[in-house]
Each structure stands twice: as structure tokens, then as C-alpha cells.
Short mmCIF file of C-alpha atoms in Angstrom, two decimals:
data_model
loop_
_atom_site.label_atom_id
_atom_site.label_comp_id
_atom_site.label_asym_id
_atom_site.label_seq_id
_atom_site.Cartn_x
_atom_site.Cartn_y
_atom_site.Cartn_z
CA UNK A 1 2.15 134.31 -83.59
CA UNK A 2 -0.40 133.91 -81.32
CA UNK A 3 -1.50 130.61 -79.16
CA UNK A 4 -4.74 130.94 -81.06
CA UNK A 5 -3.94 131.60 -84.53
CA UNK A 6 -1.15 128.25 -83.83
CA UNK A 7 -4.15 126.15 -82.56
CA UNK A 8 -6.21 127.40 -85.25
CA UNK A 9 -3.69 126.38 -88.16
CA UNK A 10 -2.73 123.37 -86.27
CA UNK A 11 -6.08 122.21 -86.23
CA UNK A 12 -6.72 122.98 -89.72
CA UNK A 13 -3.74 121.05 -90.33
CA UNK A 14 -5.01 117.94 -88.92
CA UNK A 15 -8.22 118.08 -90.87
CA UNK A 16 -7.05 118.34 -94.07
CA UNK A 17 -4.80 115.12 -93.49
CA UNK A 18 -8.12 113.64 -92.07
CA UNK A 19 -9.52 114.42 -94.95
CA UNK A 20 -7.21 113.82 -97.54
CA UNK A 21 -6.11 110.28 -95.36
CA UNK A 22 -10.38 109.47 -95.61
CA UNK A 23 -10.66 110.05 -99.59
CA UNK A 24 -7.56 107.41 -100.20
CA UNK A 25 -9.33 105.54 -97.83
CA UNK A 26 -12.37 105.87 -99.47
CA UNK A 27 -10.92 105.81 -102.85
CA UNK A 28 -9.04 102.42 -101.69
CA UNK A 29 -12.82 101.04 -100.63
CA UNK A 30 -14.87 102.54 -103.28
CA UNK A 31 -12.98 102.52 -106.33
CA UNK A 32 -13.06 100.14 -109.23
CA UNK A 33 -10.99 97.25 -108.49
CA UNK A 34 -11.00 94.93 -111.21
CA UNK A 35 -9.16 93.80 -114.50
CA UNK A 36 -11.48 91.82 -116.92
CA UNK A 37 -13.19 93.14 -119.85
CA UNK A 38 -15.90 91.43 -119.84
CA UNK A 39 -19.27 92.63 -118.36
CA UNK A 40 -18.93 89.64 -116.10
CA UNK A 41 -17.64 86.10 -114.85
CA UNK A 42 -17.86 83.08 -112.69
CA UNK A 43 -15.12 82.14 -110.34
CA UNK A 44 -15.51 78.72 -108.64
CA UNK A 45 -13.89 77.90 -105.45
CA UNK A 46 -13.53 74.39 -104.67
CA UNK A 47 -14.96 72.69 -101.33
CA UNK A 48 -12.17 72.93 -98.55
CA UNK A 49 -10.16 76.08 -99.93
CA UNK A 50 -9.01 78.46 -97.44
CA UNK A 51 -8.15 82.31 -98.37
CA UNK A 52 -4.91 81.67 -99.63
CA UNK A 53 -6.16 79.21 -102.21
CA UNK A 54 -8.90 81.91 -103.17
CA UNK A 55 -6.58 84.88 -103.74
CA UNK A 56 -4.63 82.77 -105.97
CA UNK A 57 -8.22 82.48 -107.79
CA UNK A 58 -8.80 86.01 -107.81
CA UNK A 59 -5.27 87.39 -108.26
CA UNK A 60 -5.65 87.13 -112.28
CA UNK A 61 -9.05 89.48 -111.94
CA UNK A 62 -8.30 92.11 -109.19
CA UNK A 63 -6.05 95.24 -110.37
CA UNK A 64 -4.95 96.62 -106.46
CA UNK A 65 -4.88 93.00 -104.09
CA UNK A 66 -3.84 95.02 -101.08
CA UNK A 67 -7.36 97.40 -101.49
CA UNK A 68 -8.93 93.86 -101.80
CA UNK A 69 -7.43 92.19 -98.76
CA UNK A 70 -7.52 95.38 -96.36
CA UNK A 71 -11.58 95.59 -96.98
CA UNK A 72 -11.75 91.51 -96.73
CA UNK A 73 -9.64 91.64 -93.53
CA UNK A 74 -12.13 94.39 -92.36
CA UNK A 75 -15.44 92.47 -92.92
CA UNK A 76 -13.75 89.07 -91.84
CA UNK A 77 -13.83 87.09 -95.37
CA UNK A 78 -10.29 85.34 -95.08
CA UNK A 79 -11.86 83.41 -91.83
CA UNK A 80 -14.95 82.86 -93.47
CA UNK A 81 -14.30 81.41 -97.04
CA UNK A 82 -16.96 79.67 -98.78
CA UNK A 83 -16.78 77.20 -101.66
CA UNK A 84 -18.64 77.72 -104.56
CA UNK A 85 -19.54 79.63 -108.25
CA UNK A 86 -19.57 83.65 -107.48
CA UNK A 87 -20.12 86.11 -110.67
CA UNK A 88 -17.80 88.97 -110.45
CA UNK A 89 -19.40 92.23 -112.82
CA UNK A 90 -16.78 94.47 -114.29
CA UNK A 91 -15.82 97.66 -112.33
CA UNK A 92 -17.06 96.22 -108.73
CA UNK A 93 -15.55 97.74 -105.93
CA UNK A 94 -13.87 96.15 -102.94
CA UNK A 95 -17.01 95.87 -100.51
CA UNK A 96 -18.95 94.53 -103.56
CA UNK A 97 -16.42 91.90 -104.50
CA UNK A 98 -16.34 91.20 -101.03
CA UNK A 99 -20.45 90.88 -100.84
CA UNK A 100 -19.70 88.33 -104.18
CA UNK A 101 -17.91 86.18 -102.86
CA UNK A 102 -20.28 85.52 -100.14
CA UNK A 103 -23.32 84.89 -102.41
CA UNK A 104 -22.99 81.65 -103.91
CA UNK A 105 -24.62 81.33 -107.20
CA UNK A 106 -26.57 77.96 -108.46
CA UNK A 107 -26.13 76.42 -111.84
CA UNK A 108 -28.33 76.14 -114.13
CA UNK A 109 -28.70 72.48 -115.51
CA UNK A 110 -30.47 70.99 -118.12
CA UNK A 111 -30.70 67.48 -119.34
CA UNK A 112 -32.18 65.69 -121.85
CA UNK A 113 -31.84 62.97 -124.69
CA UNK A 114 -28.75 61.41 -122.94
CA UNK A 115 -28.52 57.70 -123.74
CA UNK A 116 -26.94 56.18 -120.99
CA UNK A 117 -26.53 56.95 -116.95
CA UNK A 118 -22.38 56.97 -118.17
CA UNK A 119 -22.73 59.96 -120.60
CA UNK A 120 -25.30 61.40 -118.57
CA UNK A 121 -22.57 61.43 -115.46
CA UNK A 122 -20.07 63.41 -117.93
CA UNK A 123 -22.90 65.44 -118.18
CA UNK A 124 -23.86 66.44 -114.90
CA UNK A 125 -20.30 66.29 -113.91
CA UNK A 126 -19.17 69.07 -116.68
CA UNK A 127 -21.51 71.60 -114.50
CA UNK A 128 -20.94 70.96 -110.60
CA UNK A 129 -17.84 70.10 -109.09
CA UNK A 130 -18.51 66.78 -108.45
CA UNK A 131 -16.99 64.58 -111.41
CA UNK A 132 -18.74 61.75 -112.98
CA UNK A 133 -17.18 58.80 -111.60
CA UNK A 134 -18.37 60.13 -108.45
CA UNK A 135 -21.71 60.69 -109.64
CA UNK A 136 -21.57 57.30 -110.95
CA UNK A 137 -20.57 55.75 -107.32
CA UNK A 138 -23.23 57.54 -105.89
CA UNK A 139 -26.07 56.43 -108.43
CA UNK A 140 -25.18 53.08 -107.99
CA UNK A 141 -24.53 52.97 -104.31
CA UNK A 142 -26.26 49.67 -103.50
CA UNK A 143 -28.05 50.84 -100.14
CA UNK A 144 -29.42 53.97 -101.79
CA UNK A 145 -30.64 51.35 -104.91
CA UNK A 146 -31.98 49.07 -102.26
CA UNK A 147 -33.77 51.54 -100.56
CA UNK A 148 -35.27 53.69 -103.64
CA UNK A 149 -36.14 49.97 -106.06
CA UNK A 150 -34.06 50.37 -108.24
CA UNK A 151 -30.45 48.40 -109.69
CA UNK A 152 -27.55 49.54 -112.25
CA UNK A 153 -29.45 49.01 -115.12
CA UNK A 154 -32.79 50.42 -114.57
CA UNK A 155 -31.48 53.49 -111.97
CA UNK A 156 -31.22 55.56 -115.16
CA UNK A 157 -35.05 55.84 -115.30
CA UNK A 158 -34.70 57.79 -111.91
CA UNK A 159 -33.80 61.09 -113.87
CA UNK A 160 -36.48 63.94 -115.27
CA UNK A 161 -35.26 65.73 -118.00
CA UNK A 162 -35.58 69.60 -116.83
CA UNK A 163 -34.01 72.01 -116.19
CA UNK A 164 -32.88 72.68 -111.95
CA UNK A 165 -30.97 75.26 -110.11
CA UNK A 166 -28.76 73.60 -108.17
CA UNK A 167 -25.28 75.01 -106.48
CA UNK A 168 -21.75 74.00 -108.34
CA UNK A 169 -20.17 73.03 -105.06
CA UNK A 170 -22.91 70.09 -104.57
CA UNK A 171 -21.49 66.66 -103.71
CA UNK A 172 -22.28 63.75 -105.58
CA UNK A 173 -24.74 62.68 -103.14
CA UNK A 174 -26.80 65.49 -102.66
CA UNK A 175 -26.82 66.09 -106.08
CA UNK A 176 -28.72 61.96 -106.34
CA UNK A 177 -30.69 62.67 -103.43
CA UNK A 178 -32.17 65.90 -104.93
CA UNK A 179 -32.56 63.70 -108.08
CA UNK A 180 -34.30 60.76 -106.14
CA UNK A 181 -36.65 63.60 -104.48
CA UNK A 182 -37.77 65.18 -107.98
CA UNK A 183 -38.08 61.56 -109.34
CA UNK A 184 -40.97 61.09 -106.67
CA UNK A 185 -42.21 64.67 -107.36
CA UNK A 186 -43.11 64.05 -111.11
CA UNK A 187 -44.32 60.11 -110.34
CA UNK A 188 -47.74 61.59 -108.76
CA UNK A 189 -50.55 59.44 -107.64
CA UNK A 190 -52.07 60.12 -110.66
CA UNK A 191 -49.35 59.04 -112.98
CA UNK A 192 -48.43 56.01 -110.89
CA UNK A 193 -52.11 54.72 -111.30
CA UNK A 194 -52.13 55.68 -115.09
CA UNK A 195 -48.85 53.74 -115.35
CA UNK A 196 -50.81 50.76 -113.39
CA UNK A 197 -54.23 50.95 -115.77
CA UNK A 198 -51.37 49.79 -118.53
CA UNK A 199 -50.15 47.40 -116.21
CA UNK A 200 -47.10 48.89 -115.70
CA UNK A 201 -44.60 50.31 -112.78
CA UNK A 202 -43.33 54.09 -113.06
CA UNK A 203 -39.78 52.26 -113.87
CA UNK A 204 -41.51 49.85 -116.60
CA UNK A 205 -43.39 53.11 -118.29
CA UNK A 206 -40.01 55.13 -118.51
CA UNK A 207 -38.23 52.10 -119.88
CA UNK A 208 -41.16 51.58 -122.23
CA UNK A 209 -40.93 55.54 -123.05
CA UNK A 210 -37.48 55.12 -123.87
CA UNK A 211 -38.29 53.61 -126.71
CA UNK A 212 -41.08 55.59 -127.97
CA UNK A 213 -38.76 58.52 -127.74
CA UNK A 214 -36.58 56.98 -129.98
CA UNK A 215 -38.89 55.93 -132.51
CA UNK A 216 -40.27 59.19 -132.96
CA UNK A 217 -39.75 62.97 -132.94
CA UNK A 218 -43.15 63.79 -133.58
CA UNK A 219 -44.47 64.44 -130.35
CA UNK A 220 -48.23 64.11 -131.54
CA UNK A 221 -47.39 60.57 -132.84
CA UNK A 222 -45.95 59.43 -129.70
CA UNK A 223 -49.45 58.23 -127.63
CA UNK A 224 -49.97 56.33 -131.20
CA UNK A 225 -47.00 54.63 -131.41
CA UNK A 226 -46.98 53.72 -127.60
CA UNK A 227 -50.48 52.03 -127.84
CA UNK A 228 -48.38 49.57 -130.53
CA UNK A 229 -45.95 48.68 -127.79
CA UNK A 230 -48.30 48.27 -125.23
CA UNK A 231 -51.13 46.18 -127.51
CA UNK A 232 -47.48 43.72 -128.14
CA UNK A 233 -47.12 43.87 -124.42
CA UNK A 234 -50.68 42.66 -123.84
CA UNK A 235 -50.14 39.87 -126.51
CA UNK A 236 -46.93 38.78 -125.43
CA UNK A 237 -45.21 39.47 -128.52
CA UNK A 238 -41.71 40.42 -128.88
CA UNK A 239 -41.39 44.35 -128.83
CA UNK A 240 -38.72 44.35 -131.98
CA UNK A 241 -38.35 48.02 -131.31
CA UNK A 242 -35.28 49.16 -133.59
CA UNK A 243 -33.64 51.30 -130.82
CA UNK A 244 -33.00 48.33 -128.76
CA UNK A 245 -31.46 46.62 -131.69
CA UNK A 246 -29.35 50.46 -131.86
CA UNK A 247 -28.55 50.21 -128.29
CA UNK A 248 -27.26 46.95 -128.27
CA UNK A 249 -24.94 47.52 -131.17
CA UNK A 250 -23.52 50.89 -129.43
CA UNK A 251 -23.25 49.21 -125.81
CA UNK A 252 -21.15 46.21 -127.48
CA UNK A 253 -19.25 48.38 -129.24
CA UNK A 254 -18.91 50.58 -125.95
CA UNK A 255 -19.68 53.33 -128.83
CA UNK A 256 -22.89 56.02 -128.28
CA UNK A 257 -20.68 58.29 -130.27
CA UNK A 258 -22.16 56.00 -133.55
CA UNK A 259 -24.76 56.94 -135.87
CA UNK A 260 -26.90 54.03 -136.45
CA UNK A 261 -29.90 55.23 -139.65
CA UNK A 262 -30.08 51.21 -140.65
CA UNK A 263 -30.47 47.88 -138.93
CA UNK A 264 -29.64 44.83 -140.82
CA UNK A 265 -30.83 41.59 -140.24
CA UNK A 266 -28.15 40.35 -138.68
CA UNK A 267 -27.93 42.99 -136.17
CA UNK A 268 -31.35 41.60 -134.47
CA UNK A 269 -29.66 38.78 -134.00
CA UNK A 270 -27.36 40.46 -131.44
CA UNK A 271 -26.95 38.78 -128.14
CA UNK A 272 -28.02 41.48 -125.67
CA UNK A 273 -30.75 41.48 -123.00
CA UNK A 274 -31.81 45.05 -124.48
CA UNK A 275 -32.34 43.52 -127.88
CA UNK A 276 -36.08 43.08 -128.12
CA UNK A 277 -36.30 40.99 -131.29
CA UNK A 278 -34.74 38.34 -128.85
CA UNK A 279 -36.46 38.56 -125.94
CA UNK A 280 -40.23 39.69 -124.82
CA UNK A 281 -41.23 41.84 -122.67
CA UNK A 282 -39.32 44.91 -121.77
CA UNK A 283 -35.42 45.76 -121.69
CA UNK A 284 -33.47 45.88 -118.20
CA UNK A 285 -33.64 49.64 -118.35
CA UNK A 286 -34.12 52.58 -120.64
CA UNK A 287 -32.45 52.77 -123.77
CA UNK A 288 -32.05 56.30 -123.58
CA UNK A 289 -33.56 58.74 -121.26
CA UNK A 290 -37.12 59.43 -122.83
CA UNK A 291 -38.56 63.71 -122.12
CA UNK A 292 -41.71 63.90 -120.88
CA UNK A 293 -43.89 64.22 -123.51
CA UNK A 294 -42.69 60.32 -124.27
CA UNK A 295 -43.42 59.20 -120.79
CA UNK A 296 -46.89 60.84 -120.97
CA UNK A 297 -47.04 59.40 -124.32
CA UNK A 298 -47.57 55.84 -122.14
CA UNK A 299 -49.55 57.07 -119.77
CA UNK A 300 -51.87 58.36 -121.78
CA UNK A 301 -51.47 56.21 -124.88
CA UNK A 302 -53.66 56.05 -128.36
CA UNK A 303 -56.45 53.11 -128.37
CA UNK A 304 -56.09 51.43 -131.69
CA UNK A 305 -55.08 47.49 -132.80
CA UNK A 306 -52.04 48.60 -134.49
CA UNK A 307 -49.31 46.04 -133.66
CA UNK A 308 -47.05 46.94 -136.36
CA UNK A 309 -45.60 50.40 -137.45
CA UNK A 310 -42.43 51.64 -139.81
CA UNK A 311 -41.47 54.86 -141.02
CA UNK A 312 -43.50 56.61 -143.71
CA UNK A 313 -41.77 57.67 -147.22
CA UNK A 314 -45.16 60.13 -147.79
CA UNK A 315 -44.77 62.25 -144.19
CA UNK A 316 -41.33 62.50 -143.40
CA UNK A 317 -40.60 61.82 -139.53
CA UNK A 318 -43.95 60.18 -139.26
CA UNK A 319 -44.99 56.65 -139.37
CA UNK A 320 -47.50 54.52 -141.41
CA UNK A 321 -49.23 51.86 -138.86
CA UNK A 322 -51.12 48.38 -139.65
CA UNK A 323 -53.16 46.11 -137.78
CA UNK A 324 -52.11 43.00 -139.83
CA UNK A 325 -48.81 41.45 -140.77
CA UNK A 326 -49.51 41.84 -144.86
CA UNK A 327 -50.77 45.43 -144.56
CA UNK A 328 -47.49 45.85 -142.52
CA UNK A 329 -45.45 44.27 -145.40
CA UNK A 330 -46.45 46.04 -147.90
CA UNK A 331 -45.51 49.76 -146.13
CA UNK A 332 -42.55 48.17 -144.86
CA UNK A 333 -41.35 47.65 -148.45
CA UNK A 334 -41.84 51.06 -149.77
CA UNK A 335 -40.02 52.31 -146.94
CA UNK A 336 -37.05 49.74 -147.50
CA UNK A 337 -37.13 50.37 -151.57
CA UNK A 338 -37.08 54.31 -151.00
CA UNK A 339 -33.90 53.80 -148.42
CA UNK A 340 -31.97 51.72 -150.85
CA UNK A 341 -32.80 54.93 -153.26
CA UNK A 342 -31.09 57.14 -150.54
CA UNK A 343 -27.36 55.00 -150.81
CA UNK A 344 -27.77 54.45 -146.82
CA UNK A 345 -25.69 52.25 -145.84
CA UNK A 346 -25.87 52.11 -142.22
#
């Protein structure tokens, strides 16, 4: 055989183990590496893992881990891990779970109709990695309620229910800072000098919104039933909103699991400072955390001299107001005869 023809099948030789050593190496790179069914999922890798704590994350969702690591190793991921949520699709290949685990994805979270800052921390703490506790320590942190006006019981009226994109692996301080920040976003000039016309702070209207909120679903009721609390305000009379009464019942019972349809005489007796048949003027803080529509419900409320207001037997969900006590006592009593009717007991 000639030198030639050997170089010649030689070299062929070598290419064809080229080639067949690139297509496993391509096939290794390329291929589908993965083991879920589903279309896709989150992984979540806590702040302060390193790469051995996330293959023991990915390990139950990757079919070949050596194809993983050799492409990770390759584009340097084990020396640059980063904590966070990552969505993983079905059928990604190594470079793209690679690329996934690099993009960190932000929750989104909603709020709304929570009743205390307590719940609202289980909440919050339910979607980002910081727990509530810590949320809780944070919220209350006496410098940051120094420096923002607040204290424990009114720092609930910091939070806008909405709905914000924020990233799982946020502590519990940047998660209140962000909060503090969109606080002073929605609390415009313009609404802070509405809230003054009524004579009130931002923190006073949400407290006072609180309780419109939970007098009323109807949303197109709301500026009618605020101009009640706010022509008792001007008088100086007692609020005796019912949902203070509520919330004093559930926070002595350390209960907001409790459905509460009827208050009883005795129960506006209770000795709370959130019980407004007891004491004037506003509660210490909001009795539940009022949506928008409630606090623009204050700011913006109905002119009328209604002063009294309870719930209507003719338009379910609605109200039937009064400017006197007697017109007030007699649509008071058809309410109270038609719930005795119903068999509610409490």
C-alpha cells in the first residue's frame, strides 16, 4: 500500500472520529435533558447556596447530570450561582438550562382584604423567601417607624393593595423599603391635600377607609357612606362603626379566622381602643387593609347630612341612610326584624 493511499485512509480515519466524537458532543449539549412532564416549573434557590446545594435542587428534574455539569463547568455556572426562582420548560437543553438558571424570575404578588399586618406577613411570606416573622421585624423596626411616621399599630396603613413584581429571593427589608417607596408613590400631592380638605392625614384617611371597606362591598356606595363617618368626625360623635366592634372581638380572641354576621349589645361594650362605640375619634390603625376604591371613597367622599346608616332589607348589600336618630330607628328595625327571620345567630 502506498504512503498516499495510508495517509489518505489515515486521515479519513481521524475525521470520522472527529465527527462522530462532535455529534456526541453535540448530542451531549443539544439534546433534551430533562425529566418532568409538565410544560414547565419553578425551582428556587435559596440566598447563600453554592453549586452543590443547587444540583441537589436540580438532580430530581435533569435526566443525564454529567451533560448538565460538563456544559455548566464550560460556561462557569458552579462559580457563579445565583439565588433565586428560575422556570425550567420541558425538553430544554443543557446551554438553555444553563441560560435559566441565570435569569432570575420575579413573583408576582397580590394583596388585598388582609385584616391585620400578622396575616398579611403570612401572606407576603408564603411568596418570597423571606418568612413572616421576619417581615414582621422589619415592619416594625423602630428606626425605620421613626423615620417613615408611623408605630405598630398604624404601620399597616403603609401597604397598597396591588399587585408588584418583585424577586423571591428579596430580604425582608427590601421587600418594606420597596413597600415604604410605593406607599409615597400612591399618597400624591393631590391625595395628601384631598385627605387634608377632610381634615385628615394619609394615615387617618386609610384608617378611616378601613372601615368603609368593611361596611360595604358596593363600591358606588362607598363615597356615601364615608361622608357619614366624616360628618360624625366633624361633630365629634362616636364613629360606632360595626367593624371595629368585629375587630375587637377577633383581636381578643386572637381569632381573624371567625365569622362575625351579628353584633350584640354587649359586644360594644368591649374594652378595646379599636372599639368605636367606646371611644371618638378614630381607631389606632386600620381595621383591615381598605383597596383603593375605599381610600378614594374618603378622599372624595358624598356631601349629604347623613349621620346614621344600616343595612337595607329592600337592596341587598346596600344601605338605607338617615339624617335623624328616629328616621334611623325605624330602618334599623326592619333590618333587625328581617335578621331574626334569617335564624342568625352570630
Amino acid at each position: 500500500m502506498s504512503l498516499k493511499k495510508i495517509i489518505t485512509i489515515t486521515a479519513v480515519a481521524v475525521i470520522s472520529v472527529l465527527m462522530i466524537y462532535g455529534f456526541i458532543l453535540i448530542s451531549r449539549i443539544f439534546s433534551s435533558n430533562t425529566k418532568f412532564e409538565k410544560n414547565e416549573l419553578y425551582v428556587y434557590v435559596p440566598t447563600g447556596a453554592n453549586y452543590t446545594d443547587v444540583k441537589k435542587i436540580l438532580e430530581p428534574y435533569i435526566k443525564n447530570f454529567d451533560n448538565f455539569e460538563m456544559v455548566a463547568n464550560k460556561r462557569s455556572y458552579p462559580e457563579n450561582v445565583k439565588s433565586g426562582r428560575f422556570l425550567l420548560k420541558k425538553d430544554m437543553n443543557n446551554i438553555d438550562l444553563v441560560r435559566a438558571m441565570r435569569s432570575n424570575i420575579p413573583v408576582k404578588l397580590s394583596f388585598n382584604n388582609q385584616e391585620r399586618l400578622e396575616n398579611f406577613a403570612g401572606r407576603v411570606g408564603s411568596e418570597i423567601e423571606a418568612d413572616s416573622l421576619s417581615i414582621l421585624k422589619a415592619v416594625k423596626d423602630s428606626t425605620f417607624l421613626k423615620e417613615n411616621g408611623f408605630n405598630e399599630e398604624n404601620v399597616f396603613a403603609m401597604f397598597v393593595p396591588n399587585t408588584y413584581e418583585i424577586y423571591w429571593n428579596t430580604s425582608a427589608e427590601k421587600f418594606r423599603d420597596k413597600m415604604i417607596k410605593e406607599y409615597h408613590n400612591f399618597w400624591t400631592a393631590d391625595r395628601i391635600a384631598k385627605a387634608k380638605a377632610q381634615g385628615l392625614t394619609p394615615v387617618q384617611a386609610t384608617i378611616l377607609a378601613s372601615i368603609v371597606h368593611k361596611e360595604s362591598v358596593k363600591k358606588d356606595e362607598r363615597p356615601r357612606i364615608a361622608g357619614v363617618y366624616l360628618n360624625r368626625l366633624r361633630l365629634e360623635m362616636p364613629l360606632q362603626a360595626d367593624p371595629t366592634v368585629i375587630y375587637s372581638l377577633k383581636l381578643r380572641d386572637n381569632n381573624f379566622d371567625q365569622v362575625i354576621k351579628k353584633v350584640f349589645y354587649n359586644d360594644l361594650l368591649i374594652k378595646s381602643p379599636y372599639n368605636t362605640y367606646v371611644h371618638t375619634g378614630l381607631p389606632p390603625g386600620p381595621v383591615a387593609m381598605p383597596d383603593i376604591t375605599a381610600v378614594e371613597a374618603v378622599l372624595n367622599p358624598e356631601k349629604h347630612d347623613y349621620i346614621y346608616f344600616c343595612a337595607s332589607i329592600d337592596r341587598f348589600g346596600y344601605h338605607e341612610f338617615a339624617s335623624t336618630y328616629a328616621e334611623h330607628t325605624i330602618n334599623a328595625k326592619k333590618y333587625s326584624d328581617w335578621i331574626a327571620k334569617q335564624g342568625v345567630t352570630r
